[in-house]
């Protein structure tokens, strides 16, 4: 959810432990790197699919300061992975002739968006709208002040629109959660149904995701087996597993597992969720200057691999959890989650890079 990626070194955290969802997989580079993440994060979870075989690996402890096993493929807050689900629904509506990608958002949400006659649906999905990012103005730096607060989508937009546009539409790429709140409202206006229902029916069930769900209004829990998530508040580390995710809404509200996120990416690239023309539109990218070689399509990052080629996916940062991964065109898929944002306890760049290096190893080794 947040644009900055951050990390943690937990003083006194117990040494890494590892279990697997299948019988005794060999310790390999992926497990070793997963183990190495512990110390920066309380726990790490991964799902790796290669050559038609899926393995779930874990390291660390589900609770900070205790030796509590990490559930294999446990549920976590998926954060901005939600954006890809939202984009898929919008593109399904494009395929059905109900939305035009290059039509202005003003057509669908009249009078709502400042300058909306010059901002297209495509620009919202690709983060080229220039709209300010509401999460920069909510006060999320101290999550304890907002941890249990409920936000309406229009309240999020009002926070964003109190600030000027960042640049003229289509002239630059800049990540903004505001774009996807608007995409969620577009879905509701066109379908006449809640975005949570549309994502559930059109994406989650269609992709066969058994451990992914949209929390209902007021639900601050994570259902089913899950590791606890942690954040920093001032000088203290706090448990933020219980959290109202409404400030993420269509940009970041989903709960999922590393395995489901990897399966979703495979289903998407495999053509199970979108017709070929809309999938092709989704994969038309612009430069996303976050890291060298990264590009962004419509709710989808294109990320280069050290072994050659690319993977397609998203990732999510929300207090308590960071997720990364995606899938390749040849069927490899990786989902990775850690139970704090990088930077919570240590160097942000080093922690973020450690997560990305683990994803790369899972694809390449």
Coordinates of C-alpha atoms in Angstrom, one line a residue:
X1 CA 0.0 0.0 0.0
X2 CA 2.7 2.5 0.9
X3 CA 5.0 3.6 -1.8
X4 CA 8.1 3.3 0.4
X5 CA 9.3 -0.2 1.2
X6 CA 10.7 -0.7 4.6
X7 CA 12.6 -3.6 7.4
X8 CA 13.3 -5.0 10.7
X9 CA 15.9 -6.5 12.9
X10 CA 14.3 -8.0 15.9
X11 CA 16.7 -8.0 18.9
X12 CA 16.3 -11.3 20.8
X13 CA 14.2 -13.0 18.2
X14 CA 14.6 -16.7 18.3
X15 CA 16.6 -18.4 15.6
X16 CA 14.9 -19.4 12.4
X17 CA 13.0 -22.6 12.1
X18 CA 11.5 -24.1 9.0
X19 CA 8.7 -26.4 8.1
X20 CA 7.1 -27.4 4.8
X21 CA 3.7 -28.1 3.5
X22 CA 4.9 -31.2 1.6
X23 CA 7.1 -34.0 2.8
X24 CA 10.6 -32.9 3.6
X25 CA 11.7 -30.8 0.6
X26 CA 15.4 -30.4 0.3
X27 CA 17.0 -27.4 2.0
X28 CA 17.9 -25.2 -0.9
X29 CA 18.8 -21.6 -1.7
X30 CA 15.2 -20.5 -1.2
X31 CA 14.9 -22.0 2.3
X32 CA 18.3 -20.6 3.2
X33 CA 17.3 -17.1 2.1
X34 CA 14.0 -17.5 3.9
X35 CA 15.8 -18.4 7.1
X36 CA 18.1 -15.4 6.6
X37 CA 15.1 -13.1 6.5
X38 CA 14.5 -13.9 10.2
X39 CA 16.2 -11.3 12.3
X40 CA 14.9 -8.7 9.9
X41 CA 11.3 -10.0 10.3
X42 CA 9.7 -12.2 12.9
X43 CA 8.5 -14.7 10.2
X44 CA 8.7 -15.4 6.5
X45 CA 6.4 -17.6 4.4
X46 CA 6.8 -18.7 0.8
X47 CA 5.0 -20.7 -1.9
X48 CA 7.0 -21.8 -4.9
X49 CA 5.7 -23.5 -8.0
X50 CA 8.1 -25.0 -10.5
X51 CA 7.8 -27.9 -12.9
X52 CA 4.2 -28.4 -11.8
X53 CA 5.1 -28.9 -8.1
X54 CA 4.2 -26.5 -5.3
X55 CA 6.1 -26.3 -2.1
X56 CA 5.3 -24.1 0.9
X57 CA 8.2 -23.1 3.2
X58 CA 8.3 -21.0 6.4
X59 CA 10.8 -19.6 8.8
X60 CA 10.8 -17.8 12.1
X61 CA 8.0 -17.5 14.7
X62 CA 4.3 -16.5 14.4
X63 CA 4.7 -14.4 17.6
X64 CA 7.5 -12.1 18.4
X65 CA 9.5 -13.2 21.5
X66 CA 7.9 -16.7 21.5
X67 CA 8.5 -20.0 19.7
X68 CA 5.2 -20.4 17.9
X69 CA 5.2 -22.4 14.6
X70 CA 4.5 -20.4 11.5
X71 CA 1.5 -21.9 9.6
X72 CA 2.4 -23.2 6.2
X73 CA 0.8 -20.9 3.7
X74 CA -0.8 -18.9 6.4
X75 CA -3.1 -15.9 5.8
X76 CA -1.7 -12.4 5.7
X77 CA -2.9 -9.0 4.7
X78 CA -2.2 -8.7 1.0
X79 CA -2.2 -4.9 0.7
X80 CA -1.7 -3.6 -2.8
X81 CA -2.0 -7.0 -4.4
X82 CA -5.7 -6.0 -4.2
X83 CA -5.0 -3.6 -7.1
X84 CA -4.4 -6.4 -9.5
X85 CA -7.8 -8.0 -8.5
X86 CA -9.5 -4.6 -9.0
X87 CA -7.8 -4.1 -12.4
X88 CA -9.0 -7.5 -13.5
X89 CA -12.6 -6.6 -12.8
X90 CA -12.3 -3.3 -14.6
X91 CA -10.8 -5.1 -17.6
X92 CA -13.6 -7.7 -17.5
X93 CA -16.1 -4.9 -17.8
X94 CA -14.1 -3.5 -20.7
X95 CA -14.4 -6.9 -22.4
X96 CA -18.2 -6.8 -21.7
X97 CA -18.5 -3.5 -23.4
X98 CA -19.5 -1.7 -20.2
X99 CA -16.3 0.4 -19.8
X100 CA -13.9 2.0 -22.3
X101 CA -10.3 2.0 -21.2
X102 CA -9.5 5.3 -22.9
X103 CA -12.7 7.1 -21.9
X104 CA -12.5 9.8 -19.2
X105 CA -13.4 8.8 -15.6
X106 CA -15.8 11.8 -15.7
X107 CA -18.1 9.6 -17.9
X108 CA -18.5 7.0 -15.2
X109 CA -18.1 9.1 -12.0
X110 CA -19.4 12.6 -13.1
X111 CA -18.4 15.5 -10.9
X112 CA -16.3 13.4 -8.5
X113 CA -12.7 13.8 -9.8
X114 CA -11.0 17.2 -10.2
X115 CA -9.9 17.3 -13.8
X116 CA -11.7 14.1 -14.5
X117 CA -12.6 14.9 -18.1
X118 CA -8.8 14.7 -18.9
X119 CA -8.1 11.5 -16.9
X120 CA -8.8 8.2 -18.5
X121 CA -9.6 4.8 -17.0
X122 CA -6.3 3.5 -18.4
X123 CA -4.4 6.2 -16.6
X124 CA -6.0 5.3 -13.3
X125 CA -5.0 1.7 -13.7
X126 CA -1.5 2.5 -14.8
X127 CA -0.8 5.2 -12.2
X128 CA -0.3 7.9 -14.8
X129 CA -3.3 10.1 -13.7
X130 CA -1.3 12.6 -11.6
X131 CA -3.8 12.4 -8.8
X132 CA -2.3 12.9 -5.3
X133 CA -1.9 9.8 -3.1
X134 CA -4.3 10.0 -0.1
X135 CA -2.1 7.6 2.0
X136 CA 0.5 10.4 2.2
X137 CA -1.9 12.5 4.2
X138 CA -3.7 10.1 6.5
X139 CA -1.0 10.0 9.2
X140 CA -0.1 6.4 8.7
X141 CA 3.3 7.0 10.1
X142 CA 1.9 6.1 13.5
X143 CA -0.5 3.3 12.7
X144 CA -1.7 2.9 16.3
X145 CA -3.7 6.2 15.9
X146 CA -5.6 4.8 12.9
X147 CA -5.4 1.0 13.6
X148 CA -9.1 0.7 14.6
X149 CA -10.6 3.5 12.6
X150 CA -13.1 2.9 9.8
X151 CA -12.8 5.0 6.6
X152 CA -15.4 5.5 3.9
X153 CA -14.0 5.5 0.3
X154 CA -15.3 9.1 -0.3
X155 CA -13.4 10.2 2.8
X156 CA -10.2 8.8 1.3
X157 CA -10.8 10.7 -1.9
X158 CA -11.6 13.9 0.0
X159 CA -8.2 13.6 1.7
X160 CA -6.5 13.2 -1.7
X161 CA -8.4 16.0 -3.5
X162 CA -7.6 18.5 -0.8
X163 CA -4.2 18.6 -2.5
X164 CA -3.2 19.6 -6.0
X165 CA -2.5 17.2 -8.9
X166 CA 1.1 16.0 -9.0
X167 CA 1.4 16.3 -12.8
X168 CA -0.6 16.5 -16.0
X169 CA -2.4 13.2 -16.8
X170 CA -0.3 10.8 -19.0
X171 CA 3.0 12.7 -18.6
X172 CA 4.6 10.7 -15.8
X173 CA 4.2 7.5 -13.7
X174 CA 3.7 7.9 -10.0
X175 CA 2.1 5.3 -7.6
X176 CA -1.1 6.6 -6.1
X177 CA -3.7 4.6 -4.1
X178 CA -6.2 7.2 -5.0
X179 CA -6.4 5.7 -8.5
X180 CA -7.6 2.4 -7.3
X181 CA -10.2 3.8 -4.9
X182 CA -11.7 5.4 -8.0
X183 CA -11.4 2.1 -9.9
X184 CA -13.4 0.5 -7.1
X185 CA -16.1 3.2 -7.3
X186 CA -16.2 2.8 -11.1
X187 CA -16.9 -1.0 -10.6
X188 CA -19.7 -0.2 -8.2
X189 CA -21.2 2.4 -10.5
X190 CA -21.1 0.3 -13.6
X191 CA -22.3 -3.0 -12.0
X192 CA -24.6 -1.6 -9.4
X193 CA -23.0 -4.0 -6.9
X194 CA -20.4 -3.8 -4.1
X195 CA -16.8 -4.1 -5.3
X196 CA -16.2 -6.7 -2.6
X197 CA -18.8 -8.9 -4.2
X198 CA -17.5 -8.3 -7.7
X199 CA -13.9 -9.2 -6.8
X200 CA -15.1 -12.3 -5.0
X201 CA -17.4 -13.6 -7.8
X202 CA -15.3 -12.5 -10.8
X203 CA -11.8 -13.2 -9.6
X204 CA -11.4 -15.1 -6.3
X205 CA -13.9 -17.8 -7.1
X206 CA -13.0 -17.9 -10.8
X207 CA -9.3 -18.4 -10.0
X208 CA -10.2 -21.1 -7.3
X209 CA -8.6 -19.2 -4.5
X210 CA -9.7 -20.9 -1.3
X211 CA -7.8 -18.7 1.3
X212 CA -8.4 -15.3 -0.1
X213 CA -11.3 -13.0 1.0
X214 CA -12.4 -9.4 1.3
X215 CA -13.0 -8.5 5.0
X216 CA -16.5 -7.3 5.7
X217 CA -17.1 -3.8 7.0
X218 CA -15.9 -3.7 10.6
X219 CA -13.9 -7.0 10.5
X220 CA -10.5 -6.3 11.9
X221 CA -9.4 -9.9 12.3
X222 CA -7.6 -12.4 10.0
X223 CA -9.6 -15.6 9.8
X224 CA -7.9 -19.0 9.8
X225 CA -4.3 -19.8 10.5
X226 CA -2.0 -16.8 10.3
X227 CA 1.2 -15.3 11.8
X228 CA 1.0 -12.1 13.8
X229 CA 2.1 -8.9 12.1
X230 CA 4.1 -6.1 13.8
X231 CA 4.8 -2.4 13.3
X232 CA 6.7 0.3 15.1
X233 CA 5.0 3.0 17.1
X234 CA 7.5 5.5 18.4
X235 CA 10.1 3.5 20.2
X236 CA 7.9 0.5 20.7
X237 CA 7.0 -2.5 18.6
X238 CA 3.3 -3.2 18.5
X239 CA 1.1 -6.1 17.3
X240 CA -1.1 -4.8 14.4
X241 CA -2.6 -8.2 13.4
X242 CA -6.0 -6.7 14.4
X243 CA -6.5 -3.8 12.1
X244 CA -9.3 -2.1 10.2
X245 CA -8.1 -2.2 6.5
X246 CA -10.8 0.1 5.2
X247 CA -8.2 2.8 4.4
X248 CA -7.0 0.4 1.7
X249 CA -10.4 -0.5 0.2
X250 CA -10.1 -1.4 -3.5
X251 CA -6.4 -0.4 -3.3
X252 CA -5.4 -2.8 -0.5
X253 CA -8.1 -4.5 1.6
X254 CA -7.7 -8.2 0.7
X255 CA -6.5 -11.0 2.9
X256 CA -4.7 -13.9 1.2
X257 CA -1.8 -16.4 1.4
X258 CA 1.4 -16.6 -0.5
X259 CA 0.1 -19.7 -2.3
X260 CA -3.1 -18.1 -3.3
X261 CA -1.3 -15.0 -4.6
X262 CA 1.0 -17.1 -6.7
X263 CA -2.0 -19.1 -8.0
X264 CA -3.8 -15.9 -8.9
X265 CA -0.8 -14.7 -10.9
X266 CA -0.7 -18.1 -12.8
X267 CA -4.4 -18.0 -13.5
X268 CA -4.1 -14.4 -14.8
X269 CA -1.2 -15.1 -17.1
X270 CA -2.8 -18.3 -18.2
X271 CA -5.8 -16.5 -19.6
X272 CA -8.3 -17.9 -17.1
X273 CA -9.5 -14.4 -15.9
X274 CA -9.4 -12.2 -18.9
X275 CA -9.9 -12.5 -22.7
X276 CA -6.7 -12.3 -24.7
X277 CA -7.2 -8.6 -25.9
X278 CA -7.7 -7.4 -22.3
X279 CA -4.8 -9.4 -21.0
X280 CA -2.6 -7.8 -23.7
X281 CA -3.8 -4.4 -22.6
X282 CA -2.9 -5.2 -19.0
X283 CA 0.6 -6.1 -20.1
X284 CA 1.3 -2.9 -22.0
X285 CA 3.8 -1.2 -19.7
X286 CA 5.4 2.1 -18.9
X287 CA 8.6 2.7 -17.0
X288 CA 8.1 2.5 -13.2
X289 CA 11.3 4.0 -11.8
X290 CA 11.2 2.2 -8.4
X291 CA 14.1 -0.2 -9.3
X292 CA 16.1 -0.7 -12.5
X293 CA 14.1 -2.4 -15.2
X294 CA 10.8 -2.3 -13.4
X295 CA 7.8 -1.5 -15.5
X296 CA 4.0 -1.2 -14.8
X297 CA 1.0 -2.2 -16.9
X298 CA -2.6 -2.0 -15.7
X299 CA -2.4 -3.2 -12.1
X300 CA 0.7 -5.3 -12.8
X301 CA 4.4 -4.9 -12.4
X302 CA 6.9 -6.4 -14.9
X303 CA 10.1 -7.3 -13.0
X304 CA 13.4 -8.5 -14.5
X305 CA 15.0 -11.7 -13.2
X306 CA 18.7 -12.3 -12.6
X307 CA 18.5 -15.5 -14.6
X308 CA 16.9 -13.8 -17.6
X309 CA 13.3 -13.1 -18.5
X310 CA 10.7 -11.4 -16.2
X311 CA 8.0 -12.2 -13.9
X312 CA 4.6 -10.4 -13.7
X313 CA 3.0 -9.6 -10.3
X314 CA 2.4 -6.9 -7.8
X315 CA 3.1 -7.0 -4.1
X316 CA 1.7 -5.2 -1.1
X317 CA 2.9 -3.2 1.9
X318 CA 0.4 -2.8 4.8
X319 CA 1.3 -2.4 8.4
X320 CA 2.2 -5.8 9.8
X321 CA 2.9 -7.5 6.4
X322 CA 4.8 -7.2 3.2
X323 CA 4.1 -9.5 0.2
X324 CA 6.0 -10.0 -3.1
X325 CA 5.9 -12.3 -6.0
X326 CA 4.1 -13.3 -9.2
X327 CA 4.4 -15.7 -12.1
X328 CA 6.3 -16.2 -15.4
X329 CA 4.9 -17.1 -18.7
X330 CA 6.4 -20.6 -18.5
X331 CA 4.3 -21.4 -15.3
X332 CA 6.8 -20.7 -12.5
X333 CA 5.0 -18.8 -9.6
X334 CA 6.2 -17.4 -6.3
X335 CA 4.5 -15.9 -3.3
X336 CA 6.4 -14.5 -0.4
X337 CA 5.2 -12.8 2.8
X338 CA 7.0 -11.3 5.9
X339 CA 5.4 -10.2 9.0
X340 CA 6.5 -6.6 9.3
X341 CA 7.3 -3.8 6.8
X342 CA 11.0 -3.4 6.0
X343 CA 12.5 -0.5 8.0
X344 CA 10.5 -1.2 11.1
X345 CA 13.6 -2.2 13.0
X346 CA 16.6 -1.7 10.7
X347 CA 17.7 -0.5 7.3
X348 CA 14.8 -0.2 4.9
X349 CA 16.7 -0.6 1.7
X350 CA 18.6 -3.7 2.9
X351 CA 15.4 -5.4 4.2
X352 CA 13.5 -4.6 1.0
X353 CA 16.3 -5.9 -1.1
X354 CA 16.5 -9.1 1.0
X355 CA 12.8 -9.8 0.3
X356 CA 13.2 -9.2 -3.5
X357 CA 16.4 -11.3 -3.6
X358 CA 14.5 -14.2 -2.0
X359 CA 11.8 -13.9 -4.6
X360 CA 14.4 -13.9 -7.4
X361 CA 16.1 -17.0 -5.9
X362 CA 12.7 -18.8 -5.8
X363 CA 12.2 -18.1 -9.5
X364 CA 15.8 -18.7 -10.6
X365 CA 17.4 -21.5 -8.5

